[in-house]
XYZ file of C-alpha atoms in Angstrom:
714
model
C 212.417 58.431 218.915
C 214.317 59.723 221.921
C 215.719 56.258 222.521
C 216.946 55.991 218.940
C 218.663 59.355 219.086
C 220.224 58.439 222.418
C 221.727 55.249 220.996
C 222.964 56.959 217.849
C 224.680 59.784 219.704
C 226.322 57.438 222.206
C 228.061 55.254 219.618
C 230.888 57.127 218.010
C 229.764 60.712 217.381
C 228.378 63.678 219.222
C 226.657 66.847 218.237
C 228.814 69.917 218.668
C 227.607 72.005 221.542
C 227.715 75.182 219.530
C 225.061 74.050 217.028
C 222.329 76.622 217.018
C 224.203 78.816 219.526
C 225.748 82.211 218.998
C 226.556 85.377 220.855
C 223.981 87.205 218.763
C 220.274 87.046 219.723
C 218.870 83.864 218.184
C 215.232 82.907 218.221
C 214.327 79.854 220.252
C 212.202 78.546 217.415
C 215.190 78.532 215.073
C 217.241 76.501 217.583
C 214.503 73.924 217.837
C 214.239 73.698 214.060
C 217.980 73.108 213.711
C 217.965 70.396 216.380
C 214.958 68.729 214.781
C 216.877 68.896 211.482
C 219.782 67.034 213.122
C 217.514 64.265 214.414
C 215.744 64.049 211.068
C 219.003 63.637 209.144
C 220.336 61.137 211.697
C 217.284 58.951 211.414
C 216.928 59.279 207.676
C 220.546 58.354 206.875
C 221.387 55.909 209.661
C 218.317 53.720 209.287
C 217.604 53.976 205.604
C 218.331 50.266 205.088
C 215.587 49.262 207.534
C 212.806 51.594 206.451
C 212.661 53.085 209.922
C 209.833 55.423 209.001
C 207.491 52.481 208.435
C 208.707 50.831 211.618
C 207.898 53.854 213.754
C 204.274 53.743 212.681
C 203.883 50.380 214.357
C 205.923 50.549 217.565
C 204.350 47.400 218.969
C 205.825 45.244 216.200
C 209.292 46.715 216.073
C 211.898 47.457 218.706
C 213.292 50.954 219.059
C 216.787 49.589 219.789
C 219.184 50.189 216.853
C 220.093 46.978 214.998
C 223.480 45.436 215.706
C 224.607 46.066 212.125
C 224.172 49.790 212.606
C 226.106 49.764 215.868
C 228.933 47.770 214.280
C 229.020 50.158 211.336
C 229.463 53.128 213.660
C 232.395 51.417 215.408
C 234.385 50.889 212.208
C 237.119 53.114 210.831
C 236.795 56.609 209.365
C 236.188 55.275 205.838
C 232.739 54.117 206.963
C 231.798 57.607 208.133
C 231.403 58.970 204.632
C 227.640 59.348 204.791
C 227.766 60.836 208.316
C 230.385 63.300 207.155
C 228.054 64.262 204.328
C 225.293 64.908 206.855
C 227.673 67.146 208.792
C 228.459 69.169 205.683
C 224.777 69.654 204.965
C 224.086 70.789 208.528
C 227.085 73.082 208.435
C 225.721 74.721 205.288
C 222.346 75.250 206.986
C 224.004 76.654 210.088
C 225.918 79.238 208.057
C 222.956 80.114 205.909
C 220.589 80.620 208.843
C 217.292 82.383 208.416
C 216.017 85.961 208.491
C 215.337 85.789 212.225
C 218.937 84.735 212.842
C 220.672 87.403 210.786
C 218.333 90.323 211.521
C 217.017 91.548 214.854
C 213.924 93.652 215.362
C 215.864 96.864 214.652
C 217.174 95.583 211.339
C 220.673 95.028 212.694
C 222.365 92.248 210.772
C 224.204 89.370 212.431
C 226.132 86.335 211.264
C 225.948 83.934 214.224
C 228.025 86.075 216.492
C 229.847 88.181 213.874
C 228.619 91.533 212.682
C 228.317 91.766 208.937
C 230.498 94.639 207.800
C 231.079 96.113 204.407
C 234.781 95.424 204.271
C 235.852 95.203 200.647
C 239.434 94.441 201.613
C 238.379 91.028 202.842
C 237.400 90.050 199.337
C 239.706 92.401 197.501
C 242.541 91.524 195.219
C 246.139 92.535 195.028
C 245.377 95.620 192.979
C 243.507 97.107 195.936
C 246.807 97.653 197.716
C 248.213 101.064 196.913
C 251.287 100.552 194.782
C 254.190 102.999 194.884
C 253.999 105.698 192.266
C 256.184 105.152 189.273
C 258.722 107.867 188.593
C 257.889 108.996 185.088
C 260.763 109.765 182.791
C 260.618 113.098 181.005
C 262.903 111.909 178.221
C 260.242 110.119 176.159
C 256.468 110.253 175.854
C 254.102 107.388 175.263
C 252.272 107.015 171.975
C 249.213 109.301 172.058
C 245.926 107.445 171.760
C 243.391 108.488 169.167
C 240.208 110.030 170.475
C 238.102 107.718 168.298
C 236.889 104.797 170.429
C 239.251 105.908 173.177
C 236.581 105.695 175.831
C 234.821 102.700 174.341
C 233.760 100.622 177.330
C 233.934 96.885 177.715
C 230.663 94.981 177.297
C 228.469 95.526 180.298
C 228.162 92.530 182.577
C 225.104 93.936 184.335
C 222.834 93.228 181.371
C 222.334 89.583 182.217
C 219.756 86.859 182.287
C 218.165 86.178 185.649
C 218.687 82.448 185.218
C 222.368 82.563 184.236
C 223.449 82.007 187.833
C 221.801 81.319 191.162
C 221.670 84.911 192.376
C 218.931 84.487 194.991
C 220.919 81.967 197.039
C 223.929 84.271 197.476
C 224.648 84.865 201.182
C 225.123 88.434 202.328
C 228.559 89.991 202.423
C 230.367 89.300 205.661
C 233.764 89.140 207.212
C 235.676 85.942 206.658
C 235.062 83.292 209.305
C 238.049 82.343 211.432
C 238.136 79.172 213.467
C 234.433 78.341 213.601
C 233.574 75.137 215.402
C 232.660 71.962 213.561
C 229.073 70.793 213.468
C 230.137 67.182 214.024
C 233.317 67.030 216.029
C 234.712 63.497 216.472
C 234.148 59.979 215.262
C 234.559 56.820 217.314
C 238.350 56.977 216.965
C 238.743 60.594 218.064
C 239.349 61.901 214.545
C 237.719 65.033 213.168
C 234.868 64.164 210.865
C 234.935 67.691 209.450
C 238.339 69.206 208.771
C 238.953 72.817 209.731
C 239.033 73.853 206.059
C 235.238 73.510 205.872
C 234.821 76.596 208.061
C 236.494 78.844 205.459
C 236.072 77.158 202.059
C 232.414 78.070 201.777
C 230.126 80.072 199.528
C 230.883 83.751 200.211
C 228.207 85.022 197.834
C 230.185 85.758 194.657
C 228.306 85.098 191.432
C 228.892 85.321 187.658
C 227.133 87.192 184.881
C 227.059 86.192 181.195
C 229.991 88.339 180.011
C 232.167 87.875 183.086
C 235.122 86.919 180.888
C 235.075 90.042 178.671
C 238.283 92.047 178.986
C 238.020 94.267 175.897
C 235.328 96.164 173.991
C 233.598 94.388 171.141
C 235.176 96.948 168.782
C 238.191 95.977 166.719
C 241.567 96.792 168.337
C 242.992 100.238 167.549
C 246.626 101.362 167.211
C 247.903 97.931 168.159
C 250.348 97.957 165.238
C 251.896 101.225 166.506
C 252.366 99.620 169.927
C 254.241 96.644 168.488
C 257.816 97.112 169.788
C 258.053 100.886 169.287
C 261.469 102.567 169.318
C 262.799 106.115 169.515
C 266.099 107.828 170.197
C 266.564 108.941 173.766
C 266.670 112.727 173.991
C 268.879 112.730 177.065
C 271.272 109.913 177.997
C 271.192 108.691 181.541
C 274.017 109.558 183.890
C 274.495 105.853 184.511
C 275.303 105.084 180.891
C 278.903 104.536 179.895
C 280.444 106.361 176.991
C 280.527 103.224 174.898
C 276.764 102.658 175.070
C 275.297 102.087 171.622
C 272.052 103.431 170.172
C 270.634 100.368 168.457
C 267.536 98.925 170.111
C 268.335 95.335 169.164
C 272.057 94.865 169.488
C 274.041 92.137 171.101
C 275.600 94.322 173.844
C 274.941 97.646 175.628
C 274.469 99.315 179.032
C 271.354 100.143 181.028
C 269.356 103.153 182.082
C 268.512 103.524 185.760
C 265.633 105.607 187.045
C 266.968 108.788 188.596
C 265.388 110.184 191.721
C 264.243 113.773 191.647
C 266.087 116.223 193.872
C 262.871 117.024 195.734
C 262.710 113.487 197.146
C 266.108 113.808 198.889
C 266.173 115.671 202.212
C 268.583 118.627 202.064
C 270.355 117.481 205.230
C 271.542 114.218 203.657
C 274.655 114.309 201.511
C 274.926 111.425 199.038
C 278.489 110.701 198.051
C 279.238 108.799 194.872
C 282.606 107.099 194.527
C 284.763 107.875 191.545
C 284.410 105.225 188.830
C 287.414 102.950 188.306
C 289.825 103.926 185.585
C 290.210 100.388 184.233
C 287.444 99.156 181.905
C 287.470 95.504 180.787
C 285.365 93.589 178.349
C 284.352 89.958 178.804
C 287.437 88.695 176.999
C 289.551 91.116 179.026
C 288.241 89.557 182.236
C 289.230 86.095 180.996
C 292.707 87.349 180.117
C 293.060 89.028 183.492
C 292.000 85.837 185.298
C 294.501 83.683 183.438
C 294.124 80.356 181.624
C 293.866 78.237 184.787
C 290.563 78.016 186.656
C 290.077 78.077 190.434
C 293.157 80.163 191.112
C 293.323 83.132 193.513
C 293.716 85.426 190.498
C 290.549 84.145 188.787
C 288.542 84.317 192.015
C 289.780 87.866 192.586
C 288.569 88.853 189.099
C 285.186 87.130 188.939
C 284.204 87.304 192.625
C 285.737 90.554 193.850
C 285.884 92.500 190.580
C 289.552 93.394 190.989
C 292.490 93.096 188.633
C 295.835 91.535 189.486
C 296.986 94.752 191.199
C 293.953 94.747 193.498
C 292.181 97.686 191.829
C 288.471 97.591 190.949
C 287.477 97.663 187.281
C 284.342 98.359 185.240
C 282.776 95.753 182.935
C 281.799 96.915 179.457
C 280.684 94.027 177.193
C 280.512 96.377 174.213
C 284.289 96.037 173.937
C 283.550 92.539 172.571
C 280.550 93.616 170.515
C 280.151 92.130 167.067
C 278.275 94.281 164.579
C 275.500 92.338 162.845
C 273.576 93.877 159.982
C 269.822 93.602 159.504
C 270.352 91.290 156.533
C 272.308 88.833 158.681
C 269.743 88.822 161.499
C 266.888 86.386 160.978
C 263.418 87.077 162.409
C 260.976 84.324 163.336
C 257.477 85.111 164.711
C 255.504 82.393 166.436
C 252.521 81.676 168.664
C 253.837 81.012 172.143
C 250.763 80.347 174.300
C 246.968 80.264 174.350
C 244.605 81.153 177.203
C 240.847 80.759 176.841
C 238.304 81.719 179.526
C 234.777 80.393 179.049
C 231.635 79.307 180.837
C 231.066 76.322 178.541
C 233.726 74.090 176.993
C 233.372 73.068 173.368
C 236.079 71.186 171.456
C 236.396 69.235 168.229
C 238.481 66.483 169.784
C 238.381 64.276 172.868
C 239.269 65.596 176.318
C 240.775 63.491 179.098
C 238.828 64.161 182.317
C 240.779 64.122 185.602
C 239.234 61.908 188.288
C 241.866 62.226 191.038
C 242.671 65.402 193.022
C 245.474 67.765 192.102
C 248.504 67.158 194.293
C 251.200 69.687 195.074
C 251.934 72.719 197.208
C 250.710 75.416 194.831
C 247.921 76.036 192.351
C 248.504 75.825 188.571
C 248.054 79.611 188.222
C 250.299 80.571 191.130
C 251.287 83.920 189.617
C 249.401 86.416 187.487
C 249.218 86.096 183.717
C 247.382 89.458 183.398
C 244.083 87.733 182.485
C 241.134 88.929 184.583
C 237.465 88.064 185.046
C 234.695 90.229 186.505
C 232.899 88.703 189.467
C 229.610 89.911 190.950
C 230.181 90.815 194.610
C 227.970 89.451 197.419
C 224.782 91.386 198.230
C 224.925 93.834 201.099
C 221.468 92.946 202.445
C 219.468 89.750 202.665
C 216.952 89.416 199.861
C 218.686 91.958 197.621
C 220.859 91.462 194.557
C 224.259 93.043 194.170
C 225.167 95.018 191.052
C 228.784 95.720 192.003
C 231.461 93.814 190.108
C 235.138 93.380 190.837
C 237.976 92.215 188.612
C 240.143 89.330 189.782
C 243.174 87.836 188.081
C 243.093 84.089 187.555
C 245.705 83.431 190.234
C 243.387 85.006 192.848
C 240.513 82.556 192.310
C 240.486 79.000 193.770
C 240.890 76.399 191.039
C 242.005 72.877 190.241
C 242.576 70.725 187.183
C 239.679 69.428 185.124
C 241.059 67.818 181.968
C 243.639 67.940 179.212
C 243.843 67.826 175.426
C 246.725 66.813 173.216
C 249.881 65.013 174.266
C 253.541 65.686 174.912
C 254.758 69.239 174.370
C 251.495 70.237 172.649
C 249.442 69.798 175.818
C 246.400 71.934 176.595
C 245.377 71.883 180.246
C 241.781 72.594 181.253
C 241.194 74.058 184.716
C 237.965 74.665 186.624
C 237.613 77.811 188.766
C 235.314 78.354 191.755
C 234.668 82.089 192.279
C 232.169 81.524 195.108
C 235.061 80.561 197.405
C 237.234 83.632 196.703
C 238.986 84.508 199.950
C 242.165 85.786 201.536
C 244.398 84.125 204.053
C 242.998 85.155 207.458
C 246.370 86.279 208.828
C 248.770 86.821 205.910
C 246.233 88.630 203.695
C 247.175 86.955 200.401
C 244.648 85.326 198.104
C 244.068 81.594 198.576
C 243.880 79.714 195.276
C 244.892 76.119 196.054
C 241.889 73.986 197.013
C 242.527 71.821 200.105
C 242.470 68.095 199.509
C 239.135 67.491 201.350
C 237.440 70.132 199.186
C 238.833 68.535 196.032
C 237.663 65.139 197.236
C 234.133 66.457 197.705
C 234.152 68.035 194.218
C 235.245 64.762 192.625
C 233.333 62.281 194.778
C 230.006 64.140 194.879
C 230.238 66.151 191.674
C 232.461 64.975 188.831
C 232.363 61.193 189.276
C 228.576 60.867 189.839
C 227.883 63.261 186.957
C 230.228 61.308 184.695
C 228.586 58.026 185.620
C 225.123 59.478 184.995
C 226.114 60.731 181.545
C 227.750 57.475 180.484
C 224.960 55.281 181.855
C 222.131 57.256 180.258
C 223.660 58.378 176.961
C 226.368 55.852 176.061
C 225.325 52.210 176.533
C 228.017 49.637 177.218
C 230.311 52.002 179.127
C 229.277 51.536 182.761
C 231.890 48.849 183.484
C 234.689 51.305 182.687
C 233.437 54.245 184.752
C 234.367 54.334 188.471
C 231.489 54.606 190.910
C 233.316 56.471 193.691
C 236.588 58.143 194.530
C 237.271 55.521 197.182
C 236.905 52.704 194.634
C 239.271 54.487 192.283
C 241.878 54.948 195.008
C 241.646 51.331 196.119
C 242.082 50.240 192.533
C 245.118 52.458 191.928
C 246.643 52.087 195.375
C 246.169 55.734 196.342
C 246.553 59.037 194.494
C 249.735 57.984 192.724
C 249.832 59.054 189.124
C 247.058 60.589 187.048
C 243.751 58.927 186.292
C 241.729 60.275 183.402
C 238.610 59.262 181.512
C 238.346 60.103 177.842
C 235.257 62.122 176.874
C 233.995 62.906 173.400
C 232.845 66.457 172.485
C 229.185 65.468 172.877
C 229.864 63.733 176.182
C 231.702 66.810 177.495
C 228.804 69.108 176.660
C 226.365 66.796 178.414
C 228.699 66.437 181.423
C 228.747 70.194 182.033
C 224.947 70.315 182.026
C 224.699 67.456 184.523
C 227.347 68.994 186.779
C 225.474 72.282 187.024
C 222.185 70.451 187.561
C 223.628 68.389 190.433
C 224.949 71.541 192.129
C 221.607 73.297 191.730
C 219.609 70.393 193.168
C 222.066 69.637 195.984
C 222.926 73.086 197.405
C 223.633 71.953 200.973
C 226.582 69.882 199.834
C 227.751 71.438 196.559
C 226.692 75.080 196.592
C 230.281 76.218 197.182
C 231.202 74.807 193.740
C 228.514 76.707 191.860
C 229.299 79.483 189.351
C 232.289 77.488 188.130
C 233.970 78.369 184.841
C 236.837 76.967 182.793
C 240.236 78.112 181.562
C 242.117 76.380 178.741
C 245.855 77.018 178.897
C 248.867 75.979 176.834
C 252.356 77.441 177.180
C 254.542 75.183 175.056
C 253.497 75.461 171.424
C 256.098 77.940 170.123
C 258.257 75.220 168.587
C 255.289 73.742 166.728
C 254.039 77.119 165.516
C 257.470 77.998 164.094
C 256.927 75.153 161.636
C 253.809 76.812 160.173
C 253.459 79.966 158.098
C 251.270 81.929 160.499
C 251.887 85.212 158.667
C 249.232 84.323 156.082
C 245.709 83.654 157.379
C 246.887 82.854 160.919
C 243.464 81.783 162.176
C 243.074 79.067 159.535
C 246.648 77.904 159.989
C 246.208 77.732 163.756
C 243.066 75.613 163.344
C 244.964 73.175 161.111
C 247.834 73.120 163.591
C 245.532 72.332 166.539
C 242.612 70.335 165.046
C 241.104 69.391 168.440
C 240.236 73.047 169.139
C 237.114 74.760 167.815
C 238.738 78.086 166.962
C 235.619 79.571 165.357
C 233.686 78.981 168.570
C 236.542 80.326 170.701
C 236.864 83.503 168.629
C 233.218 84.388 169.312
C 233.284 86.738 172.307
C 229.796 85.680 173.316
C 231.284 82.342 174.366
C 234.564 83.366 175.962
C 237.744 85.429 175.786
C 240.677 84.065 173.758
C 244.141 85.403 174.646
C 247.233 84.667 172.529
C 250.964 85.392 172.765
C 252.903 86.683 169.762
C 256.564 85.771 170.052
C 259.296 87.371 167.930
C 262.814 85.949 168.059
C 265.975 87.586 166.692
C 268.627 85.057 165.662
C 272.282 85.846 164.901
C 274.066 84.356 161.882
C 275.253 80.794 162.325
C 278.777 81.096 160.939
C 280.219 81.825 164.403
C 278.891 81.435 167.974
C 277.302 84.608 169.339
C 275.067 85.535 172.250
C 272.512 88.312 172.024
C 271.893 90.650 174.947
C 269.188 93.283 175.177
C 270.281 96.827 175.995
C 268.174 97.758 178.985
C 268.501 101.466 178.195
C 266.831 100.996 174.818
C 264.394 98.406 176.122
C 263.155 100.716 178.892
C 262.768 103.527 176.383
C 260.683 101.299 174.124
C 258.490 100.278 177.072
C 257.941 103.936 177.980
C 256.940 104.731 174.404
C 254.556 101.778 174.481
C 252.934 103.158 177.645
C 253.407 100.145 179.919
C 253.488 100.144 183.670
C 256.692 99.771 185.631
C 256.827 95.979 185.636
C 260.009 94.118 186.525
C 263.538 94.270 185.190
C 265.673 91.119 185.040
C 269.432 91.589 184.738
C 271.602 89.130 182.841
C 273.850 87.649 185.525
C 275.233 90.644 187.462
C 275.517 92.963 184.448
C 273.800 96.232 185.228
C 273.037 97.277 181.662
C 271.833 94.018 180.122
C 268.875 91.703 180.595
C 265.115 91.813 180.038
C 261.903 93.318 181.269
C 258.264 92.392 181.825
C 255.409 94.871 182.229
C 251.615 95.023 181.810
C 249.806 97.670 179.799
C 247.957 100.536 181.434
C 244.198 100.140 181.795
C 243.126 102.736 179.188
C 245.795 101.614 176.721
C 244.843 97.965 177.248
C 241.210 98.662 176.388
C 242.224 100.688 173.341
C 244.848 98.379 171.803
C 243.616 95.044 173.292
C 247.204 94.289 174.287
C 247.779 93.007 177.816
C 251.496 92.793 178.499
C 254.970 92.619 177.021
C 257.998 90.513 177.890
C 261.599 90.927 176.699
C 264.356 88.452 177.512
C 267.572 86.858 176.252
C 267.430 83.377 174.761
C 270.697 82.377 176.460
C 268.370 81.684 179.385
C 267.345 78.524 177.506
C 270.676 76.955 178.495
C 269.428 76.267 182.023
C 265.694 76.988 181.740
C 263.260 74.340 182.993
C 259.622 75.172 182.247
C 257.480 75.887 185.286
C 260.404 75.628 187.699
C 260.836 78.306 190.338
C 264.114 77.249 191.944
C 266.850 76.719 189.389
C 270.061 76.258 191.307
C 269.202 75.418 194.900
C 267.667 76.952 197.981
C 269.330 79.685 199.990
C 269.834 77.230 202.839
C 271.730 74.856 200.532
C 273.983 77.675 199.343
C 274.704 78.875 202.898
C 275.549 75.357 204.034
C 277.462 74.602 200.815
C 275.652 71.269 200.800
C 276.072 68.468 198.291
C 273.014 69.679 196.407
C 274.590 73.105 195.990
C 277.851 71.627 194.719
C 276.042 69.306 192.313
C 273.947 72.168 190.960
C 277.026 74.316 190.404
C 278.735 71.495 188.542
C 275.631 70.879 186.420
C 275.432 74.543 185.416
C 279.132 74.609 184.684
C 278.770 71.624 182.347
C 275.734 73.175 180.659
C 277.485 76.452 179.904
C 280.608 74.681 178.696
C 278.523 72.671 176.240
C 276.716 75.829 175.085
C 279.946 77.746 174.371
C 279.916 76.652 170.739
C 276.259 77.568 170.123
C 274.437 80.801 169.312
C 271.553 82.356 171.230
C 269.457 85.320 170.173
C 266.944 87.573 171.902
C 263.163 87.489 172.080
C 260.040 89.624 172.501
C 256.553 88.461 173.489
C 253.303 90.426 173.247
C 250.109 89.165 174.908
C 246.698 90.354 173.729
C 243.303 89.427 172.361
C 243.137 86.954 169.497
C 241.902 89.672 167.124
C 244.865 91.926 167.904
C 247.475 89.155 167.777
C 246.219 87.764 164.457
C 246.527 91.253 162.939
C 250.064 91.641 164.300
C 251.130 88.274 162.880
C 250.727 89.631 159.379
C 252.973 92.668 159.928
C 255.394 91.496 162.616
C 258.233 90.332 160.376
C 258.161 93.399 158.134
C 257.934 95.932 160.947
C 260.615 94.339 163.087
C 263.011 94.032 160.148
C 262.679 97.751 159.414
C 263.450 98.571 163.049
C 266.805 96.784 163.152
């Protein structure tokens, strides 16, 4: 046996010297067991074609020299090292898991192969753990008081769970995040890493799920959600930043904004803040055009629109209300719609076919790269070996590693299905932000050892005549397609999808060394582009039935049951001006901020329209107690003129800062494109819009009253 191991180790790969070693006291017996495990896996996988175990029983008949085919195989390129790389991953999992003698000394002190296990919640915390600056509360308005009935109604407890819902006993103890651990197998015959550095951090950190991990609201019906639908009130005290021409209507086409004033106590008495006198000249939008003159790109026009000065060189104020057009409530049309759908579940169930993704997700960021205010409760790792944790922590979806899984529908009505892996929740080791984009090697392992084999097993056993159309490996699929170019999906029926999920979980459970990091996975169904379709249906009457007819591939009855998952919907309400002349609607930020304060939202973010101080939109989440009471998550207010240049999912609209500083060709082309877009939109009308996100029960109730309530508020 020693001769075999000697030959194997000399041809193309070596055992890392730090296997079984650590700065912490490690038992000699454990080191021997790990080394014997290495030799066992080497022999078992390298000589499986020659039944080496039978050969060793009769050493007189068989030579102990490795066959030439094995030596040639070890001298080939990295693509032939797939099975050796799999061995390395298994050994790496055993090395991190260790045993009781490795992680505990005789005094009960706990070790993690050289790193002390500390209870450091910030390592696995989320963005809400960081202390946010206190919001300066306005004394002008008060939020809607909540009724005492059901006010303290808690969300369904996630601690009352079944012992077999997740693999709780295999959860490793809580520890600090590993940084730069060595690889178990270091190099192949060509000097390339057989294990990428990502395998030292994308591991199972001990997080687990409980049956109602997705529950965000109590099982009670929502309360006072109708009162929180776009509330309005008159401001008791106008802000000092408002101009005299500011209107009082909450849904007008023009107005000015309210800025948060700082209390006198926050300003040191030694600092004198001087405020310049406001300019005497006040111009409207048409007045600015007249002041600039009829010819573009002149020094006069640049002085007006860039410097904010008139022809005499004096600064002026901009007041769009000078061009305001009064529109009555009868002339304003209201159109409610369903803008998006988010469904969090442990088990997918549809009425139509789903297209399963078989190639990894490419790109520089995860699908949920920013928060959508949807959270799940994750069971934290145990503090001691052999114990079970009962502490849960809420994470937003953008804080959990995930990748794509499938899709339903086509075109604009596209529902994406994503799979999330809470066991690998982690922060960046140096920058301290949550990592949510799975590295390509981790995605390859999920597909090549999880999804594709499970899919082939389901099709071969349950659906005869399909094996020729199912790929047998990720490598075969890439060779067939010429790489990862373009998507590759496999259509699955509802019954096939149910069976596939069972097989996936079974493979993870029976292959923990390789796939344990993918355990506890759950799914999120997301669609953000159905507003145009929903505007063509009468959702005000029986919205649940109408939505089911609109999206027949969904099983809405199953999704509405909170024992299966949490369904989140967006109610959109658009205000449209009359069509007899072009008009653009702008939200008054003063009135919008007042409405948000009455609604009891958090601070959120304010978005100004161009450089106008008093006009734009706002986004803000609900407070925790108010969210539980009303089952409303967040609110968004914006101007539909944004649709002129809006591109869905795009972060950078014009160009990068570097392009603007260099005045590159890309910057000039983008400026010309925007100029053409706005010139073409000059003869069109654009209104304003509100969006409310909440539970399906709350949103369906609001659908029935949205049009009537909003019309009375105008």
